[in-house]
Coordinates of C-alpha atoms and ligand atoms in Angstrom, one line a residue:
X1 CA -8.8 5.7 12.3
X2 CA -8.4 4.7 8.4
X3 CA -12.1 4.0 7.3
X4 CA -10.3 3.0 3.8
X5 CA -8.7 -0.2 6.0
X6 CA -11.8 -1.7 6.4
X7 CA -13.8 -3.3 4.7
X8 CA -17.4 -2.9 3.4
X9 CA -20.2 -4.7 5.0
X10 CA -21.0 -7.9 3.9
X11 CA -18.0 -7.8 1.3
X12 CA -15.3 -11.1 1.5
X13 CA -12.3 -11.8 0.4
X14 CA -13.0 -12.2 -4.2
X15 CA -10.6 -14.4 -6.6
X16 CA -12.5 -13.1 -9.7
X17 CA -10.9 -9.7 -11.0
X18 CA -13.0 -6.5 -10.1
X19 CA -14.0 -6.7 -14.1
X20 CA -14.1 -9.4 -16.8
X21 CA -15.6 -8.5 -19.9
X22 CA -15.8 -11.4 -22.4
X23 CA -16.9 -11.3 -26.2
X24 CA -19.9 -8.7 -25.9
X25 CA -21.5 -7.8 -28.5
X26 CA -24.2 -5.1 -29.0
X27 CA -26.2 -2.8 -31.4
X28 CA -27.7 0.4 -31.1
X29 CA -30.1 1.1 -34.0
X30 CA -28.8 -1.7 -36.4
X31 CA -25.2 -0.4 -36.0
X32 CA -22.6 -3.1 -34.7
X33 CA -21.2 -0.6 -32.0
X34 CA -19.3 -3.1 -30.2
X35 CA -17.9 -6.1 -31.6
X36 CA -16.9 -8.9 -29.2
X37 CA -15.1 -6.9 -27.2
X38 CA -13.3 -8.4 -24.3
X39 CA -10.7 -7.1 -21.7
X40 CA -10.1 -7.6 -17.7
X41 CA -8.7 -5.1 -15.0
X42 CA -7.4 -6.6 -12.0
X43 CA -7.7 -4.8 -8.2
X44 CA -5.6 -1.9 -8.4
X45 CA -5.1 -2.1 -11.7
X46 CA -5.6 1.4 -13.8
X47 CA -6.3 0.7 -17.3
X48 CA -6.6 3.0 -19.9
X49 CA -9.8 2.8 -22.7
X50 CA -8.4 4.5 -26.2
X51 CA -9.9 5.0 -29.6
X52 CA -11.1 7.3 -31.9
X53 CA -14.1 9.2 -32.1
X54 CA -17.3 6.8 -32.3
X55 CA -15.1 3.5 -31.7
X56 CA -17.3 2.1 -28.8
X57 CA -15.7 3.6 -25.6
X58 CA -18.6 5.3 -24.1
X59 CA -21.2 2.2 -25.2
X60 CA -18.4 0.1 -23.5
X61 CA -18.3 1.8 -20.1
X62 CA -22.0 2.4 -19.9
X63 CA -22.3 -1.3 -20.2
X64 CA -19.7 -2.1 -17.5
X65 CA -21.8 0.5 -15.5
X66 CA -24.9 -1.3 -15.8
X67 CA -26.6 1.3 -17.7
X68 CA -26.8 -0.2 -20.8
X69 CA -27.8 -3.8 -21.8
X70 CA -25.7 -6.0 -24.0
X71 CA -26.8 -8.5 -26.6
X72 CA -24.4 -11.5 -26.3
X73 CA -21.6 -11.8 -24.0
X74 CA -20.8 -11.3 -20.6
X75 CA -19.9 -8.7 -17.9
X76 CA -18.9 -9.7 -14.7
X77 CA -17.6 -7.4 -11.6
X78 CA -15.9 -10.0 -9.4
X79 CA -17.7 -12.4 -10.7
X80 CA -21.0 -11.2 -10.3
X81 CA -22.9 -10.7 -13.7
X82 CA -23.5 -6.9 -14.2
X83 CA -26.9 -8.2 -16.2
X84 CA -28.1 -10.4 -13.6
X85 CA -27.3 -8.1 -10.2
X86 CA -27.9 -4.6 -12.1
X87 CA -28.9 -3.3 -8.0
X88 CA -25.4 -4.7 -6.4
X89 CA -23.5 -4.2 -9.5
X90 CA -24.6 0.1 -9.1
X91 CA -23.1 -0.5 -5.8
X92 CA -19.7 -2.3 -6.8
X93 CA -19.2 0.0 -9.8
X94 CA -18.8 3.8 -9.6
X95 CA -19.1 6.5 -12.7
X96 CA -17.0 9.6 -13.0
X97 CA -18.3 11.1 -15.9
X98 CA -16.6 14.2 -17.9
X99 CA -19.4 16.9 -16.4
X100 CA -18.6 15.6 -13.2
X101 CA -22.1 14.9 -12.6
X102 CA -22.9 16.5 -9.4
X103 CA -25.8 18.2 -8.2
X104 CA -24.8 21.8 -8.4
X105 CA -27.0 23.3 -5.6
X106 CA -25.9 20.7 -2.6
X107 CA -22.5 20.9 -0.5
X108 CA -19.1 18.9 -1.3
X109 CA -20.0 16.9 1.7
X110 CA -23.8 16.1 0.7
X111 CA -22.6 15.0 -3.0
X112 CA -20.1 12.5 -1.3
X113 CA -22.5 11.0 0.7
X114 CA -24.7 10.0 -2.4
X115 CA -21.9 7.7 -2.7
X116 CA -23.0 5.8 0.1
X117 CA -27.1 5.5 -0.9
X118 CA -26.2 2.2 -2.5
X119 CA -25.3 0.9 1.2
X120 CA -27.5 2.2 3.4
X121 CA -31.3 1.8 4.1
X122 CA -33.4 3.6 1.6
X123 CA -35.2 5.4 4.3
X124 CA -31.9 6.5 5.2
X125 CA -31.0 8.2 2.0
X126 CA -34.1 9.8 1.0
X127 CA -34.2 11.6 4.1
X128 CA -30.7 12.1 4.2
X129 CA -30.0 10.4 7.9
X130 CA -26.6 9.4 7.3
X131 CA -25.2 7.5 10.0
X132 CA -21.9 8.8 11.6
X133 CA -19.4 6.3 10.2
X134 CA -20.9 7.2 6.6
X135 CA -20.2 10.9 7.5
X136 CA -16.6 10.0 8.4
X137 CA -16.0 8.3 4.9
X138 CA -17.4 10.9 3.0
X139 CA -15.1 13.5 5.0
X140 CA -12.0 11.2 4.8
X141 CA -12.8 10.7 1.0
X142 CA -13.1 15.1 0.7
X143 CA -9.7 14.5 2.8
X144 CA -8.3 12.5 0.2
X145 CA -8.4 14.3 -2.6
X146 CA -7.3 17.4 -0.6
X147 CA -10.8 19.2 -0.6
X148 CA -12.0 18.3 3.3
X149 CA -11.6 22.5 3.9
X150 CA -14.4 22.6 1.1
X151 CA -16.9 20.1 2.3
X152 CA -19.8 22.5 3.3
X153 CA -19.3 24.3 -0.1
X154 CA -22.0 24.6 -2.3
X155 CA -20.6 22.8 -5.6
X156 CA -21.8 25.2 -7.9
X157 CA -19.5 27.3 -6.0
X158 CA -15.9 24.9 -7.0
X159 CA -13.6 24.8 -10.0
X160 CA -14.6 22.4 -12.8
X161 CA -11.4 20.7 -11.4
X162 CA -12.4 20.4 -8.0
X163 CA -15.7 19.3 -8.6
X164 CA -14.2 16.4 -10.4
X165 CA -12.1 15.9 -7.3
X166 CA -15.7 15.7 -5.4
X167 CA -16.8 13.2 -7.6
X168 CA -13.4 10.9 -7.0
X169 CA -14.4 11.9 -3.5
X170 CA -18.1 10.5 -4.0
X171 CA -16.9 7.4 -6.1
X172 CA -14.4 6.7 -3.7
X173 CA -16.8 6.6 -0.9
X174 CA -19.0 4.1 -2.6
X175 CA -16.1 1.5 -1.5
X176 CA -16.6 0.0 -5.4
X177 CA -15.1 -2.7 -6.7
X178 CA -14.6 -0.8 -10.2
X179 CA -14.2 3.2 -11.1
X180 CA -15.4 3.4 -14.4
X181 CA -14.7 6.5 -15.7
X182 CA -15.0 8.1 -18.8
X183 CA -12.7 11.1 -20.2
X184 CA -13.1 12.4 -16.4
X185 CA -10.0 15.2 -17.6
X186 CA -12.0 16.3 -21.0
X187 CA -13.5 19.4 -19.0
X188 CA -10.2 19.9 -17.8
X189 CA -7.2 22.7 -18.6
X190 CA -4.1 20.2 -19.5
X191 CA -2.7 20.9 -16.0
X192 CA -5.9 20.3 -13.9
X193 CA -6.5 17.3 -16.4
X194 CA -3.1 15.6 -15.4
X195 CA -3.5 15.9 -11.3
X196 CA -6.8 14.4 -11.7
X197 CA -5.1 11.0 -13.7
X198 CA -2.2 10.9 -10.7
X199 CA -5.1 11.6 -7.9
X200 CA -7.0 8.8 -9.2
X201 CA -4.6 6.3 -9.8
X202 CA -3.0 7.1 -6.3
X203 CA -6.0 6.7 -4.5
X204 CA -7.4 3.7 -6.5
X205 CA -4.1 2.1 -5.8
X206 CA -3.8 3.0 -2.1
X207 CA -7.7 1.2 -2.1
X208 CA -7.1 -1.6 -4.3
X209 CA -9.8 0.2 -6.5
X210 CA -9.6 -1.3 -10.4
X211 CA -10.2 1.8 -12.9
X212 CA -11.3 1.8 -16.4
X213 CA -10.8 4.7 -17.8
X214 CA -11.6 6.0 -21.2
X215 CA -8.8 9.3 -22.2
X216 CA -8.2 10.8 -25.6
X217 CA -4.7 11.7 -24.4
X218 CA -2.3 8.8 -25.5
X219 CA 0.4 10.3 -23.3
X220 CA -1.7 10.3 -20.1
X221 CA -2.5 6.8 -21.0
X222 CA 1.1 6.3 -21.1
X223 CA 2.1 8.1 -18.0
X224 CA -0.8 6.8 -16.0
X225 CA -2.3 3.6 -16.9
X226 CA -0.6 0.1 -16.2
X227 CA -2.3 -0.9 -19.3
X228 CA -3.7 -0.1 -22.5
X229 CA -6.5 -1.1 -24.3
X230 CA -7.5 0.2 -27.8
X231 CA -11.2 0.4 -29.3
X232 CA -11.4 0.3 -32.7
X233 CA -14.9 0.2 -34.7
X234 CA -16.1 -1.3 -31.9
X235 CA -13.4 -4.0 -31.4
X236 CA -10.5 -4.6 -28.9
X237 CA -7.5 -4.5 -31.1
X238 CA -5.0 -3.2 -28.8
X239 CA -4.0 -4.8 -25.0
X240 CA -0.6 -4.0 -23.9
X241 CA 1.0 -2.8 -20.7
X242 CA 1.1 1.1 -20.5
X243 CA 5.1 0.7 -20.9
X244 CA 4.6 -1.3 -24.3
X245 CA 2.2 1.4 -26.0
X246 CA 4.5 2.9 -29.0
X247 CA 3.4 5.5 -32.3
X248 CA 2.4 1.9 -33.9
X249 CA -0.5 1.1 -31.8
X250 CA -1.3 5.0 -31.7
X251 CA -1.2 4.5 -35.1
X252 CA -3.3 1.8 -35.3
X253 CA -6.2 3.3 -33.4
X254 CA -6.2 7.1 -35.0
X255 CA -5.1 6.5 -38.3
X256 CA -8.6 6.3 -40.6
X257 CA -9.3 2.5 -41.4
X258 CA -12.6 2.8 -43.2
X259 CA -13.8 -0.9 -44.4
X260 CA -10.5 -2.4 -43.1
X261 CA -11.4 -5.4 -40.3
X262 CA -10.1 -4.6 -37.1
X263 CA -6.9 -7.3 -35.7
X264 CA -5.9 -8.2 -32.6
X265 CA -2.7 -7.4 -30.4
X266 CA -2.5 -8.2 -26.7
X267 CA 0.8 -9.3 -24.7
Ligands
ATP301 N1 -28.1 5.9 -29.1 C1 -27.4 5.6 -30.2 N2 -28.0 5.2 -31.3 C2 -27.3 4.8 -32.4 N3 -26.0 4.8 -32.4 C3 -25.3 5.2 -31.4 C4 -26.0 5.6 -30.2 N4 -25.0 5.9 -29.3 C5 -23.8 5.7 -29.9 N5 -24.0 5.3 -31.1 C6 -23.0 5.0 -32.1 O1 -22.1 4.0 -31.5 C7 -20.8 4.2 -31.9 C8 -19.9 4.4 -30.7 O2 -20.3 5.5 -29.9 P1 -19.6 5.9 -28.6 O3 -20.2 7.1 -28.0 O4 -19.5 4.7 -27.7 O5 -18.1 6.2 -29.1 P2 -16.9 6.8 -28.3 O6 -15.7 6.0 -28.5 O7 -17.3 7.1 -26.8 O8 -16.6 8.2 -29.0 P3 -16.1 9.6 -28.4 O9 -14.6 9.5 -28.3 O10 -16.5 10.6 -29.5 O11 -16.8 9.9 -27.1 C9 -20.8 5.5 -32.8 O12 -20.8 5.1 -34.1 C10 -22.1 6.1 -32.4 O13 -22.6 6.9 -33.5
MG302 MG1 -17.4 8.8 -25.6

């Protein structure tokens, strides 16, 4: 049996993209971090988040994530407000974060299944009585990314590599709508780094998962992503397909533009 073929309770067919983000602003201590800043990722869709250092990325994702509040704008994951459903929106939007985020002294298996609190009843979580089908995803998901031999493994026990494959594990077990992740492979030796982008985007796909995904690597971005969006000073000025990315937009989004207003390019 495929758990991944069926669907999450009390989810229905959607028409609105797993993420629409549409002229958000916001400021954090005076400073304009981001600057209408709008973008959407479609179901299966792996879209890469570049920009240099302090252009809004992280601020961006956290707000997608529901962690942060914006000032004007909206965020919507398929089509529900992220300000207005912040409880659901947890649910339909999973974080992979660049420590991996786990808790250190619990198995592989046990981390998974946090992935699942946001469905089940609270009593359920707190005293850990997963019900069997919930086991059986987490399992499949340790399955997936080629880690089920692991799952009673204490995670402070695993490779920073494969304890970011526990957390695609956990995130893909949350049945999400979203993946947001951000620089998930920044922990990561360039080889461990690049199986994590083509684990990811293969099991998002197979899902119908939509990822945002914030890399420093223009060439992963390349390689991986089916598009491209660029950050710079806390606009988006860049939004191509992966294939139409070239050394101009790289260019655009590294080179230093100090007091220069950002422009717009999208195909
Ligand atoms: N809590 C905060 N208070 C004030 N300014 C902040 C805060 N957090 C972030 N900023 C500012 O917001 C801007 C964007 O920061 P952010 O962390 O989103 O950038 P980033 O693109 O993720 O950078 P990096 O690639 O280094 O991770 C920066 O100018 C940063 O200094
Ligand atoms: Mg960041």
């Amino acid at each position: 049996m495929n758990l991944f073929t069926q669907p999450a309770p009390g989810r229905t067919a959607q028409r609105a993209p797993p993420l629409r983000v549409s002229g958000v602003d916001k400021r954090l201590h005076g400073v304009h971090v981001l600057r209408d800043v709008s973008l959407s990722v479609g179901s299966g869709e792996f879209v890469a988040l570049l920009g240099a250092s302090g252009a809004g990325k992280t601020t961006l994702l956290r707000c997608v994530a529901g962690l942060d509040s914006i000032d004007s704008g909206t965020i919507e994951v398929a089509g529900v407000p992220v300000a207005a459903l912040r409880r659901r929106a947890r649910r339909q939007v999973a974080v992979i974060f660049q420590r991996f985020n786990l808790v250190q002294r619990l198995s592989a298996l046990d981390n998974v299944l946090a992935g699942r609190l946001g469905h089940v009843r609270s009593w359920r979580g707190i005293a850990r009585r997963f019900e069997r089908a919930d086991r059986l995803l987490a399992l499949e998901s340790l399955e997936r990314v080629g880690l089920l031999d692991y799952a009673v493994r204490r995670v402070d026990t695993l490779s920073g590599g494969q304890q970011q494959r526990v957390a695609i594990a956990r995130a893909l077990a949350q049945q999400p709508d979203l993946i947001v992740a951000d620089e998930p492979v920044a922990s990561l030796d360039p080889g461990s780094g690049g199986e994590i982008l083509a684990l990811l985007r293969r099991c998002c796909g197979e899902q119908g998962v939509a990822v945002l995904c914030s890399l420093h690597q223009v060439g992963w971005a390349q390689q991986f992503a089916d598009r491209v969006v660029g950050l710079a000073q806390g606009a988006t000025v860049i939004d191509v397909p992966a294939s139409a990315f070239d050394d101009r937009h790289a260019q655009r989004l590294y080179a230093r533009t100090a007091g220069k207003e950002p422009s717009t390019e999208q195909t």
